[in-house]
Amino acid sequence: MSYPKIPLAQSIIALCKAKGLLDIIISPGSRNAPLTIGFASSKEFNCYSIADERCAAFMAVGMAQQLGRPVALVCTSGSALLNYYPAVAEAFYSQLPMVIISADRPTSKIDIGDGQTIRQRDVFANHILYNANLTEEASAENDRMINEAINTAIIQKGPVHINAPFEEPLYEVTENLSVEPKVTQPKPLENVLSDVQPFIQQWNKATKKLILIGTNDPETIAPEIINQLANEESVVVMKEVTSNMHHPNFIGNIDTIITPFTDTDFADFQPDILVTIGGMVVSKRVKAFLRKYPPQEHWHVDTLRAYDTFGCLSQHFKVTPNTFFGTLLPESKSVASDYLPKIVALKALRAEKHEAYASRIPYSDFTVFQTLLPNLPQNSQLQISNSSAIRYAQLFEIDPSIEVFCNRGTSGIDGSTSTAIGAAIASNKETILITGDISFLYDSNALWNAYIPKDFKIILINNGGGGIFRILPGHQETPVFNTYFETEHQYTAEHLAAMYRFRYTAVKEQSELEKALPVFFSDKTQPALLEIHTPTEINDKILLDYFKNLT
C-alpha cells in the first residue's frame, strides 16, 4: 500500500482509521494531495469526490444525520475552506458530528502574498466545538490535538476543525509508515439522573403538563413511555413533523390546533410544566404562545445542550429521554384533569374543518401537499427543504413508517438537496426530497454528484419565487417585493434534470399530479425529478384563509 510521504498526513489518516472515522468526502485540490492520496489509497475508507465544497459539506450533514457518527471533509487551502461554513453552522446547531480537515500553507507563507492562502486557523471559531491548529512537523502534541478533535466530534455531536499545514513536495508516496501516533479513546458522557424527587413532586401536582418534541431521531423513546405519556389526562404531547414520534393522542398539526385560539383559549391551555425534547422547533405560533403564556417550569431533556427558546428555562436534565421518563414515570401519579380530553376533542373538530376546507379550494400549494403526503411510499425517508415546504408539511398527517428530516439547525434554504443526497447514500433507504424552487435552484450543484442512488427522488414545487414572503406581514404586490423579496423568476428544472440524467416529469394541475404520482414513485431505474407548477397569485390567500376556517 502507498502512504503519503509527509508524516503529519500519515498521523491524521492513521488516527481517523483507529477511531472508525471512515467516511471521507474529498474536494479536489493540490495542497490536500497528501491526505487525498492516503485516504483514497486505503480500502478501509469510504471516499467520495465532490467538487463543490458547499455541497460536499451539506452532503456530510446528511450522512452524519443518518449514520450517527462523524463524517470527515477534506479540502485544499484558501477559500475552499470557507465554503464549508454554512454546513458547519448547521451541524453545530443540529448537533451532528463532522470533522473538517483542511490543508494549509506553512505559517511562513500566510499573509505574504502567496497564492491560495487565507487565515485558516480558528476560521469557524463561533460555530465549532474544537480547533486543532497543527504545526507542520508530526509530533506528540499534534497527535493529542487530532485525538481531541475527533473524540469531541464523537462525544459532543458537532463539528470540529483540524487545520494541517503541508509544504511541497505534496505528491510523494512511500511504502512505509514513519509515524505511530498514540490513540486516545473518547470517554462516554454520563447518563444518570440524580436528585429527581423534587421534580417528581412538581410533576405529580401539575394538572397541565405539555411535552413539546422538536427535531428528533426515530425510535429514540421507548414504546412503553410513549403509551404512558399519551394516555395520561394531565399530559398533552405536541410534536412536530420532524419529531418522528407517533401516537393517535399526540398533536402533530400544532399550528392547526392553536392558530385560531382566542386569548381565553391560550390562557386555558397555558401549561404548569413544559418539557421539551429534541432540537429546533419549526412552529412560530407555538413559540409565540409559550413566550406570552410561559409555564411555571420549563424542563429540557438532552444529554448536551438546552436552549432557552421561550425565556423561562428552569432545568436542563443532561440525560436521554428514556432515562428521564424511565425514572420519572414509575413514580408519577395520575392527576384528575381535562387537559388531554379537551385537546383530543379539539383535534377531531379541527380535522373536520380541515377536510371541509381542503375539499372546496382550487389547485394550489395546499392541495399539492394534501395530495403528495398520503401517497409517499411506506418505509421511505422524507427530506424537506426549509421555508414554505416544511411549514406546509406541518399541517398534514404523514404515515408513521416514514422518517422525516429537515435542516432546522439554522433553518436555511442552502444545502437541502445536498443533505438529502447524503442522507440517501448513508441510509440506503428510498429517499424523497420535497423542496421549493428557490431552495432547489440555490443548491443545484448538489446534482453534480456521482453517488446518487437510483431510487432517489426530488419533488420540486415551483411557484415562481419565494412564496413564504407572501404570507409574512408586510407583503405588498410591488416591483420591490417581487424582485428583492420573492425573487420572482420563470426558470424550470427541465434542462438541469437532463444534464444530470434525472428522469423528468412536469405537471401544472391537479389531475396531472394525481396521474403522475404512481408512475413517479414506482420507477426506480434512475433518479427522478417531479416538477409541480403551482399558481403564485393564490397560494398565500388559500393558506391564510385555511386558518380562518378552522373554527
Coordinates of C-alpha atoms in Angstrom, one line a residue:
M1 CA 0.0 0.0 0.0
S2 CA 1.1 3.6 -0.7
Y3 CA 1.2 6.2 2.0
P4 CA 1.8 9.9 1.7
K5 CA 5.4 10.7 2.5
I6 CA 4.6 13.6 4.7
P7 CA 4.5 12.3 8.4
L8 CA 1.7 14.7 9.5
A9 CA -0.6 13.4 6.8
Q10 CA 0.2 9.8 7.9
S11 CA -0.7 10.7 11.5
I12 CA -4.1 12.2 10.5
I13 CA -5.0 9.2 8.4
A14 CA -3.9 6.7 11.0
L15 CA -5.9 8.3 13.8
C16 CA -9.0 8.6 11.6
K17 CA -8.7 4.9 10.9
A18 CA -8.1 3.9 14.5
K19 CA -11.3 5.8 15.6
G20 CA -13.6 4.4 12.9
L21 CA -13.8 7.8 11.0
L22 CA -14.0 6.0 7.7
D23 CA -16.5 8.2 5.6
I24 CA -14.4 10.8 3.8
I25 CA -15.7 13.5 1.4
I26 CA -12.9 15.0 -0.6
S27 CA -13.0 18.1 -2.7
P28 CA -10.2 18.4 -5.3
G29 CA -7.1 20.4 -4.8
S30 CA -3.4 20.3 -4.7
R31 CA -2.4 21.3 -1.1
N32 CA -4.6 18.5 0.3
A33 CA -2.9 15.9 -2.0
P34 CA -1.1 14.1 0.9
L35 CA -4.5 13.5 2.6
T36 CA -6.3 12.6 -0.6
I37 CA -3.6 10.1 -1.6
G38 CA -3.7 8.5 1.9
F39 CA -7.4 8.2 2.3
A40 CA -8.1 7.1 -1.3
S41 CA -5.4 4.5 -1.3
S42 CA -6.8 2.7 1.7
K43 CA -9.6 0.2 1.1
E44 CA -10.8 0.8 4.7
F45 CA -12.1 4.3 3.9
N46 CA -15.3 5.1 2.0
C47 CA -14.2 8.1 -0.1
Y48 CA -16.4 10.4 -2.1
S49 CA -15.2 13.1 -4.6
I50 CA -17.4 16.2 -4.5
A51 CA -16.1 19.3 -6.4
D52 CA -18.3 22.0 -4.8
E53 CA -17.2 22.4 -1.1
R54 CA -20.5 23.8 0.0
C55 CA -22.3 20.8 -1.5
A56 CA -19.7 18.4 0.0
A57 CA -20.3 19.8 3.5
F58 CA -24.1 19.5 3.3
M59 CA -23.7 16.0 2.0
A60 CA -21.7 15.3 5.1
V61 CA -24.6 16.8 7.2
G62 CA -27.0 14.3 5.6
M63 CA -24.6 11.4 6.1
A64 CA -23.9 12.2 9.7
Q65 CA -27.6 12.7 10.3
Q66 CA -28.2 9.1 9.2
L67 CA -25.1 7.4 10.5
G68 CA -25.0 9.0 13.9
R69 CA -21.2 9.1 13.7
P70 CA -18.7 11.6 12.4
V71 CA -18.1 12.2 8.7
A72 CA -14.9 13.8 7.5
L73 CA -14.4 16.6 5.0
V74 CA -11.1 17.2 3.2
C75 CA -10.3 20.3 1.2
T76 CA -7.4 22.3 -0.1
S77 CA -6.2 25.6 1.2
G78 CA -7.7 29.1 0.7
S79 CA -11.3 30.0 0.0
A80 CA -12.3 26.3 -0.4
L81 CA -12.5 26.0 3.4
L82 CA -14.8 29.0 3.7
N83 CA -17.4 27.2 1.5
Y84 CA -17.9 24.7 4.4
Y85 CA -19.2 27.3 6.8
P86 CA -23.0 27.2 6.1
A87 CA -23.0 23.4 6.8
V88 CA -20.6 23.8 9.8
A89 CA -23.2 26.2 11.4
E90 CA -26.0 23.7 10.5
A91 CA -24.1 20.8 12.1
F92 CA -23.3 23.0 15.2
Y93 CA -26.9 23.8 15.9
S94 CA -28.3 20.4 14.8
Q95 CA -25.7 18.5 16.9
L96 CA -24.3 16.5 14.0
P97 CA -20.7 15.1 14.2
M98 CA -18.4 16.4 11.5
V99 CA -14.6 16.6 11.2
I100 CA -13.3 19.2 8.8
I101 CA -9.7 18.5 7.8
S102 CA -8.2 21.5 5.8
A103 CA -4.8 21.5 4.2
D104 CA -3.0 24.8 4.7
R105 CA 0.2 26.5 3.7
P106 CA 3.0 26.6 6.2
T107 CA 2.7 29.6 8.6
S108 CA 5.6 31.4 6.9
K109 CA 3.5 31.6 3.7
I110 CA 0.5 33.3 5.2
D111 CA -0.1 37.0 4.6
I112 CA 2.9 37.5 2.4
G113 CA 1.1 37.5 -0.9
D114 CA 1.4 33.7 -1.7
G115 CA -1.3 32.2 -3.8
Q116 CA -4.4 30.4 -2.4
T117 CA -3.8 31.4 1.2
I118 CA -6.1 32.8 3.9
R119 CA -6.0 32.9 7.7
Q120 CA -7.4 29.4 8.2
R121 CA -6.6 29.0 11.9
D122 CA -9.8 29.2 14.0
V123 CA -11.8 30.3 10.9
F124 CA -15.0 28.6 12.3
A125 CA -14.4 29.9 15.8
N126 CA -18.0 30.9 16.5
H127 CA -19.6 27.6 15.4
I128 CA -17.1 24.9 16.2
L129 CA -16.6 22.6 19.2
Y130 CA -12.8 22.2 18.9
N131 CA -10.0 23.7 16.8
A132 CA -6.8 21.7 16.2
N133 CA -4.3 24.1 14.7
L134 CA -1.5 21.7 13.8
T135 CA 2.1 22.5 13.2
E136 CA 4.0 21.3 10.1
E137 CA 6.0 18.5 11.7
A138 CA 4.5 15.4 13.1
S139 CA 4.6 15.5 16.9
A140 CA 3.0 14.1 20.1
E141 CA 1.2 17.5 20.6
N142 CA -0.2 17.3 17.1
D143 CA -1.4 13.7 17.8
R144 CA -3.0 14.9 21.0
M145 CA -5.0 17.6 19.2
I146 CA -6.1 15.3 16.4
N147 CA -7.3 12.8 19.0
E148 CA -9.1 15.5 21.0
A149 CA -10.8 16.8 17.8
I150 CA -12.2 13.5 16.7
N151 CA -13.2 12.5 20.2
T152 CA -15.0 15.8 20.7
A153 CA -17.0 15.3 17.4
I154 CA -17.9 11.7 18.6
I155 CA -19.0 12.6 22.1
Q156 CA -20.3 16.2 21.8
K157 CA -22.0 15.6 18.5
G158 CA -20.9 18.6 16.4
P159 CA -18.3 20.0 14.0
V160 CA -14.6 20.2 14.8
H161 CA -11.7 21.6 12.6
I162 CA -8.3 20.1 12.0
N163 CA -6.0 22.5 10.1
A164 CA -2.9 20.9 8.7
P165 CA 0.0 22.8 7.1
F166 CA 1.9 21.0 4.4
E167 CA 5.0 22.1 2.5
E168 CA 5.8 20.9 -1.0
P169 CA 6.5 18.4 -2.4
L170 CA 2.9 17.2 -1.9
Y171 CA 2.6 14.1 -4.1
E172 CA 5.4 11.9 -2.9
V173 CA 4.5 8.5 -1.6
T174 CA 6.2 5.8 0.4
E175 CA 5.6 2.1 1.2
N176 CA 6.5 2.5 4.8
L177 CA 4.9 4.5 7.7
S178 CA 7.2 6.8 9.6
V179 CA 4.8 7.5 12.5
E180 CA 2.9 5.5 15.0
P181 CA 0.6 8.0 16.7
K182 CA -0.8 7.3 20.2
V183 CA -4.6 6.7 20.1
T184 CA -6.7 8.0 23.0
Q185 CA -10.3 6.8 23.1
P186 CA -13.3 9.1 23.7
K187 CA -14.9 9.0 27.2
P188 CA -18.7 8.5 27.0
L189 CA -21.0 11.0 28.7
E190 CA -22.7 10.0 31.9
N191 CA -26.4 9.2 31.5
V192 CA -27.6 9.2 35.1
L193 CA -30.4 11.2 36.7
S194 CA -29.9 12.1 40.3
D195 CA -31.8 14.0 42.9
V196 CA -35.0 13.9 40.9
Q197 CA -37.5 13.7 43.9
P198 CA -38.3 17.5 43.9
F199 CA -39.2 17.3 40.2
I200 CA -41.4 14.2 40.7
Q201 CA -43.3 16.1 43.3
Q202 CA -43.9 19.0 41.0
W203 CA -44.9 16.7 38.2
N204 CA -47.5 14.9 40.4
K205 CA -49.0 18.2 41.5
A206 CA -49.4 19.7 38.0
T207 CA -52.7 19.3 36.2
K208 CA -51.4 20.7 32.9
K209 CA -48.2 19.2 31.6
L210 CA -47.2 20.0 28.0
I211 CA -44.5 18.0 26.2
L212 CA -43.1 19.6 23.1
I213 CA -41.0 17.5 20.8
G214 CA -38.9 19.2 18.1
T215 CA -36.4 17.7 15.6
N216 CA -35.8 14.2 16.9
D217 CA -34.2 10.9 15.6
P218 CA -36.6 8.0 15.0
E219 CA -37.0 5.3 17.7
T220 CA -35.3 7.3 20.5
I221 CA -38.1 6.9 23.0
A222 CA -39.3 3.5 24.2
P223 CA -42.9 2.5 23.1
E224 CA -44.0 1.9 26.7
I225 CA -43.0 5.5 27.6
I226 CA -44.9 6.8 24.6
N227 CA -48.0 4.9 25.6
Q228 CA -47.9 6.1 29.2
L229 CA -47.5 9.8 28.2
A230 CA -50.2 9.5 25.6
N231 CA -52.8 8.2 28.0
E232 CA -52.3 10.5 31.0
E233 CA -55.1 13.0 31.3
S234 CA -52.9 15.8 32.6
V235 CA -50.3 15.4 29.8
V236 CA -50.6 16.8 26.2
V237 CA -47.8 15.8 23.8
M238 CA -47.3 18.2 20.8
K239 CA -44.9 17.0 18.2
E240 CA -43.5 18.5 15.0
V241 CA -43.3 16.6 11.7
T242 CA -39.6 16.2 12.2
S243 CA -40.1 14.6 15.7
N244 CA -40.5 11.1 14.2
M245 CA -42.9 10.3 17.1
H246 CA -46.3 8.9 16.7
H247 CA -49.5 8.1 18.7
P248 CA -53.1 8.9 18.0
N249 CA -53.3 11.1 21.0
F250 CA -50.3 13.2 20.1
I251 CA -50.9 16.6 18.5
G252 CA -48.9 16.7 15.2
N253 CA -50.5 19.6 13.5
I254 CA -49.7 22.3 16.1
D255 CA -50.4 25.3 14.0
T256 CA -53.8 23.9 13.0
I257 CA -54.7 23.5 16.7
I258 CA -53.6 26.8 18.2
T259 CA -53.7 29.4 15.4
P260 CA -57.5 30.0 15.9
F261 CA -57.1 30.3 19.7
T262 CA -58.5 33.4 21.5
D263 CA -56.7 34.9 24.4
T264 CA -59.0 32.9 26.7
D265 CA -58.1 29.7 24.9
F266 CA -54.4 30.4 25.2
A267 CA -54.7 31.2 28.9
D268 CA -56.7 28.0 29.4
F269 CA -54.1 25.9 27.6
Q270 CA -51.1 27.5 29.4
P271 CA -49.1 24.6 30.9
D272 CA -47.9 24.4 34.5
I273 CA -44.9 22.4 33.3
L274 CA -43.3 22.4 29.9
V275 CA -41.0 19.5 28.9
T276 CA -39.1 20.0 25.7
I277 CA -37.3 17.2 23.8
G278 CA -35.2 17.2 20.7
G279 CA -33.9 20.0 18.6
M280 CA -35.2 23.2 16.9
V281 CA -38.9 23.9 16.7
V282 CA -40.4 24.9 13.4
S283 CA -43.7 26.4 14.6
K284 CA -43.5 30.1 15.1
R285 CA -47.0 30.1 16.6
V286 CA -46.2 27.7 19.5
K287 CA -43.1 29.8 20.2
A288 CA -45.2 32.9 20.4
F289 CA -47.7 31.2 22.6
L290 CA -45.2 29.9 25.2
R291 CA -43.4 33.2 25.3
K292 CA -46.6 35.1 26.0
Y293 CA -48.1 32.4 28.3
P294 CA -45.0 30.8 29.9
P295 CA -45.2 27.7 32.1
Q296 CA -44.2 27.8 35.7
E297 CA -41.5 25.3 35.0
H298 CA -39.6 24.6 31.7
W299 CA -37.5 21.4 31.7
H300 CA -35.4 20.5 28.7
V301 CA -34.1 16.9 28.3
D302 CA -30.9 16.5 26.3
T303 CA -27.5 15.0 27.0
L304 CA -25.7 18.0 25.6
R305 CA -27.5 21.4 25.2
A306 CA -30.5 23.3 26.2
Y307 CA -31.8 26.5 24.6
D308 CA -33.9 28.9 26.5
T309 CA -36.3 29.3 23.5
F310 CA -39.2 30.6 25.5
G311 CA -37.4 32.7 28.0
C312 CA -38.4 30.5 31.0
L313 CA -35.9 27.6 31.1
S314 CA -35.7 26.4 34.7
Q315 CA -34.0 23.0 34.4
H316 CA -31.7 21.1 32.0
F317 CA -31.7 17.3 32.5
K318 CA -28.5 16.1 30.8
V319 CA -29.8 12.6 30.1
T320 CA -31.6 10.8 27.3
P321 CA -35.5 11.0 27.2
N322 CA -35.6 7.3 28.0
T323 CA -33.5 7.8 31.2
F324 CA -35.5 10.9 32.2
F325 CA -39.0 9.4 31.7
G326 CA -37.8 5.9 32.8
T327 CA -37.0 7.5 36.2
L328 CA -39.9 9.9 36.4
L329 CA -42.9 7.9 35.2
P330 CA -42.7 4.9 37.6
E331 CA -43.1 7.4 40.5
S332 CA -45.7 9.5 38.8
K333 CA -49.4 9.6 39.9
S334 CA -52.4 10.1 37.8
V335 CA -53.9 13.6 38.2
A336 CA -57.5 14.4 37.5
S337 CA -57.5 16.8 34.6
D338 CA -59.4 17.7 31.4
Y339 CA -56.1 18.9 29.7
L340 CA -55.8 16.0 27.3
P341 CA -59.5 15.2 26.8
K342 CA -60.2 18.8 25.7
I343 CA -57.3 18.9 23.2
V344 CA -58.2 15.5 21.8
A345 CA -61.8 16.7 21.2
L346 CA -60.4 19.9 19.6
K347 CA -58.1 17.8 17.4
A348 CA -61.2 16.0 16.0
L349 CA -63.0 19.2 15.3
R350 CA -60.0 20.8 13.5
A351 CA -59.7 17.6 11.4
E352 CA -63.3 18.0 10.2
K353 CA -62.8 21.7 9.4
H354 CA -59.5 20.8 7.6
E355 CA -61.2 18.3 5.4
A356 CA -64.1 20.5 4.6
Y357 CA -61.8 23.4 3.6
A358 CA -59.5 21.2 1.5
S359 CA -62.4 19.8 -0.4
R360 CA -63.5 23.1 -1.8
I361 CA -60.3 25.0 -2.6
P362 CA -58.7 25.2 -6.1
Y363 CA -55.4 23.7 -7.1
S364 CA -52.6 25.3 -5.1
D365 CA -49.6 24.6 -2.9
F366 CA -52.0 23.5 -0.2
T367 CA -53.8 20.9 -2.4
V368 CA -50.4 19.7 -3.7
F369 CA -49.2 18.8 -0.1
Q370 CA -52.7 17.4 0.6
T371 CA -52.1 15.0 -2.4
L372 CA -48.4 14.3 -2.0
L373 CA -48.0 13.3 1.6
P374 CA -50.6 10.5 1.7
N375 CA -49.0 9.0 -1.4
L376 CA -45.4 8.8 -0.2
P377 CA -44.1 5.2 -0.2
Q378 CA -44.2 3.5 3.1
N379 CA -41.0 2.9 5.0
S380 CA -39.3 5.6 3.0
Q381 CA -37.3 8.6 4.2
L382 CA -38.6 12.1 3.6
Q383 CA -36.3 15.1 3.5
I384 CA -37.9 18.5 3.4
S385 CA -36.4 21.9 2.5
N386 CA -36.9 25.0 4.6
S387 CA -39.3 27.9 4.2
S388 CA -42.7 27.1 2.8
A389 CA -42.2 23.3 2.3
I390 CA -41.6 22.4 5.9
R391 CA -44.4 24.7 7.1
Y392 CA -46.9 23.1 4.8
A393 CA -45.8 19.7 5.8
Q394 CA -46.6 20.6 9.4
L395 CA -50.3 20.8 8.5
F396 CA -50.8 17.2 7.3
E397 CA -50.6 13.7 8.6
I398 CA -47.7 11.6 7.4
D399 CA -47.6 7.8 7.6
P400 CA -45.7 6.7 10.8
S401 CA -43.5 4.4 8.8
I402 CA -41.9 7.4 7.1
E403 CA -38.9 9.1 8.7
V404 CA -38.8 12.9 8.3
F405 CA -35.8 15.2 8.4
C406 CA -35.1 18.9 7.7
N407 CA -32.1 21.2 8.3
R408 CA -33.6 23.1 11.2
G409 CA -30.3 24.0 12.9
T410 CA -30.0 27.3 11.0
S411 CA -33.3 26.8 9.0
G412 CA -31.5 27.9 5.8
I413 CA -32.6 27.0 2.3
D414 CA -29.0 26.3 1.3
G415 CA -27.9 22.7 1.1
S416 CA -31.3 21.0 1.3
T417 CA -30.7 18.9 -1.8
S418 CA -27.1 18.1 -0.9
T419 CA -28.2 17.0 2.6
A420 CA -30.9 14.8 1.2
I421 CA -28.4 13.1 -1.2
G422 CA -26.0 12.5 1.7
A423 CA -28.8 11.0 3.8
A424 CA -29.9 8.8 0.9
I425 CA -26.4 7.5 0.4
A426 CA -25.9 6.8 4.1
S427 CA -29.3 5.3 5.0
N428 CA -29.8 3.0 1.9
K429 CA -33.5 3.9 2.2
E430 CA -35.7 5.1 -0.6
T431 CA -35.4 8.9 -0.1
I432 CA -37.7 11.6 -1.3
L433 CA -36.9 15.3 -1.1
I434 CA -39.7 17.8 -1.2
T435 CA -38.3 21.2 -2.0
G436 CA -39.2 24.7 -3.2
D437 CA -37.9 26.3 -6.4
I438 CA -35.6 28.8 -4.7
S439 CA -34.0 26.2 -2.4
F440 CA -33.6 23.8 -5.4
L441 CA -32.0 26.4 -7.7
Y442 CA -29.7 27.7 -4.9
D443 CA -28.3 24.2 -4.4
S444 CA -28.4 22.9 -8.0
N445 CA -24.7 21.9 -7.8
A446 CA -25.9 19.1 -5.5
L447 CA -26.8 17.1 -8.6
W448 CA -23.1 17.2 -9.7
N449 CA -22.6 14.0 -7.7
A450 CA -21.7 10.5 -8.9
Y451 CA -23.1 8.7 -5.9
I452 CA -26.9 9.5 -6.1
P453 CA -28.9 6.3 -5.6
K454 CA -31.2 5.2 -8.4
D455 CA -34.3 5.4 -6.2
F456 CA -33.6 9.0 -5.1
K457 CA -36.5 11.3 -5.9
I458 CA -36.9 15.1 -5.9
I459 CA -40.4 16.7 -5.8
L460 CA -39.9 20.3 -6.8
I461 CA -42.8 22.7 -6.0
N462 CA -42.3 25.6 -8.3
N463 CA -44.4 28.6 -7.6
G464 CA -42.1 31.1 -9.3
G465 CA -40.3 32.5 -6.3
G466 CA -40.0 32.7 -2.6
G467 CA -43.7 32.1 -1.7
I468 CA -43.2 32.2 2.0
F469 CA -42.7 36.0 1.8
R470 CA -46.3 36.4 0.6
I471 CA -47.7 35.0 3.9
L472 CA -45.5 37.2 6.1
P473 CA -46.7 40.5 7.5
G474 CA -45.9 43.4 5.2
H475 CA -46.4 41.7 1.8
Q476 CA -47.4 44.1 -0.9
E477 CA -47.5 43.5 -4.7
T478 CA -44.8 45.9 -5.8
P479 CA -41.7 45.7 -8.0
V480 CA -39.5 45.9 -4.9
F481 CA -41.3 43.0 -3.3
N482 CA -41.3 40.8 -6.4
T483 CA -37.6 41.4 -7.2
Y484 CA -35.9 41.6 -3.8
F485 CA -38.1 39.5 -1.5
E486 CA -40.0 37.0 -3.6
T487 CA -37.2 36.7 -6.2
E488 CA -39.7 36.2 -9.0
H489 CA -38.5 34.0 -11.8
Q490 CA -39.6 31.9 -14.8
Y491 CA -37.0 29.1 -14.6
T492 CA -37.7 25.4 -14.6
A493 CA -35.6 22.3 -13.7
E494 CA -36.1 20.6 -17.1
H495 CA -32.6 21.2 -18.5
L496 CA -30.9 20.6 -15.2
A497 CA -32.6 17.3 -14.9
A498 CA -31.5 16.3 -18.4
M499 CA -27.9 17.4 -17.8
Y500 CA -27.7 15.3 -14.6
R501 CA -29.6 12.3 -16.1
F502 CA -32.7 12.6 -13.8
R503 CA -36.0 11.3 -15.2
Y504 CA -38.1 14.4 -15.5
T505 CA -41.8 15.0 -15.2
A506 CA -43.7 18.3 -15.1
V507 CA -47.3 18.9 -14.0
K508 CA -49.4 22.1 -13.8
E509 CA -52.8 20.9 -12.5
Q510 CA -54.4 18.5 -10.0
S511 CA -55.4 15.8 -12.5
E512 CA -51.9 15.7 -14.0
L513 CA -50.4 15.4 -10.5
E514 CA -52.7 12.5 -9.5
K515 CA -51.9 10.7 -12.7
A516 CA -48.1 11.3 -12.5
L517 CA -47.5 10.2 -8.9
P518 CA -48.0 6.4 -9.2
V519 CA -45.5 6.2 -12.1
F520 CA -43.1 8.6 -10.4
F521 CA -42.8 6.5 -7.3
S522 CA -42.8 3.1 -8.9
D523 CA -40.0 3.6 -11.4
K524 CA -36.6 3.1 -9.5
T525 CA -34.3 2.7 -12.5
Q526 CA -32.8 6.1 -12.3
P527 CA -33.1 9.2 -10.1
A528 CA -36.2 11.2 -10.8
L529 CA -37.5 14.8 -10.5
L530 CA -41.1 15.8 -10.5
E531 CA -41.7 19.5 -11.0
I532 CA -45.1 20.7 -9.8
H533 CA -46.0 24.2 -11.0
T534 CA -48.5 26.0 -8.8
P535 CA -50.3 29.4 -9.1
T536 CA -48.2 32.1 -7.4
E537 CA -51.1 34.5 -7.0
I538 CA -53.5 32.5 -4.9
N539 CA -51.2 30.3 -2.8
D540 CA -50.9 32.8 0.1
K541 CA -54.6 33.6 0.2
I542 CA -55.6 29.9 0.3
L543 CA -53.2 29.3 3.2
L544 CA -54.2 32.3 5.2
D545 CA -57.9 31.5 4.7
Y546 CA -57.2 28.0 5.9
F547 CA -56.5 29.2 9.4
K548 CA -59.6 31.4 9.4
N549 CA -61.8 28.4 8.5
L550 CA -60.8 26.1 11.4
T551 CA -63.4 27.2 13.9

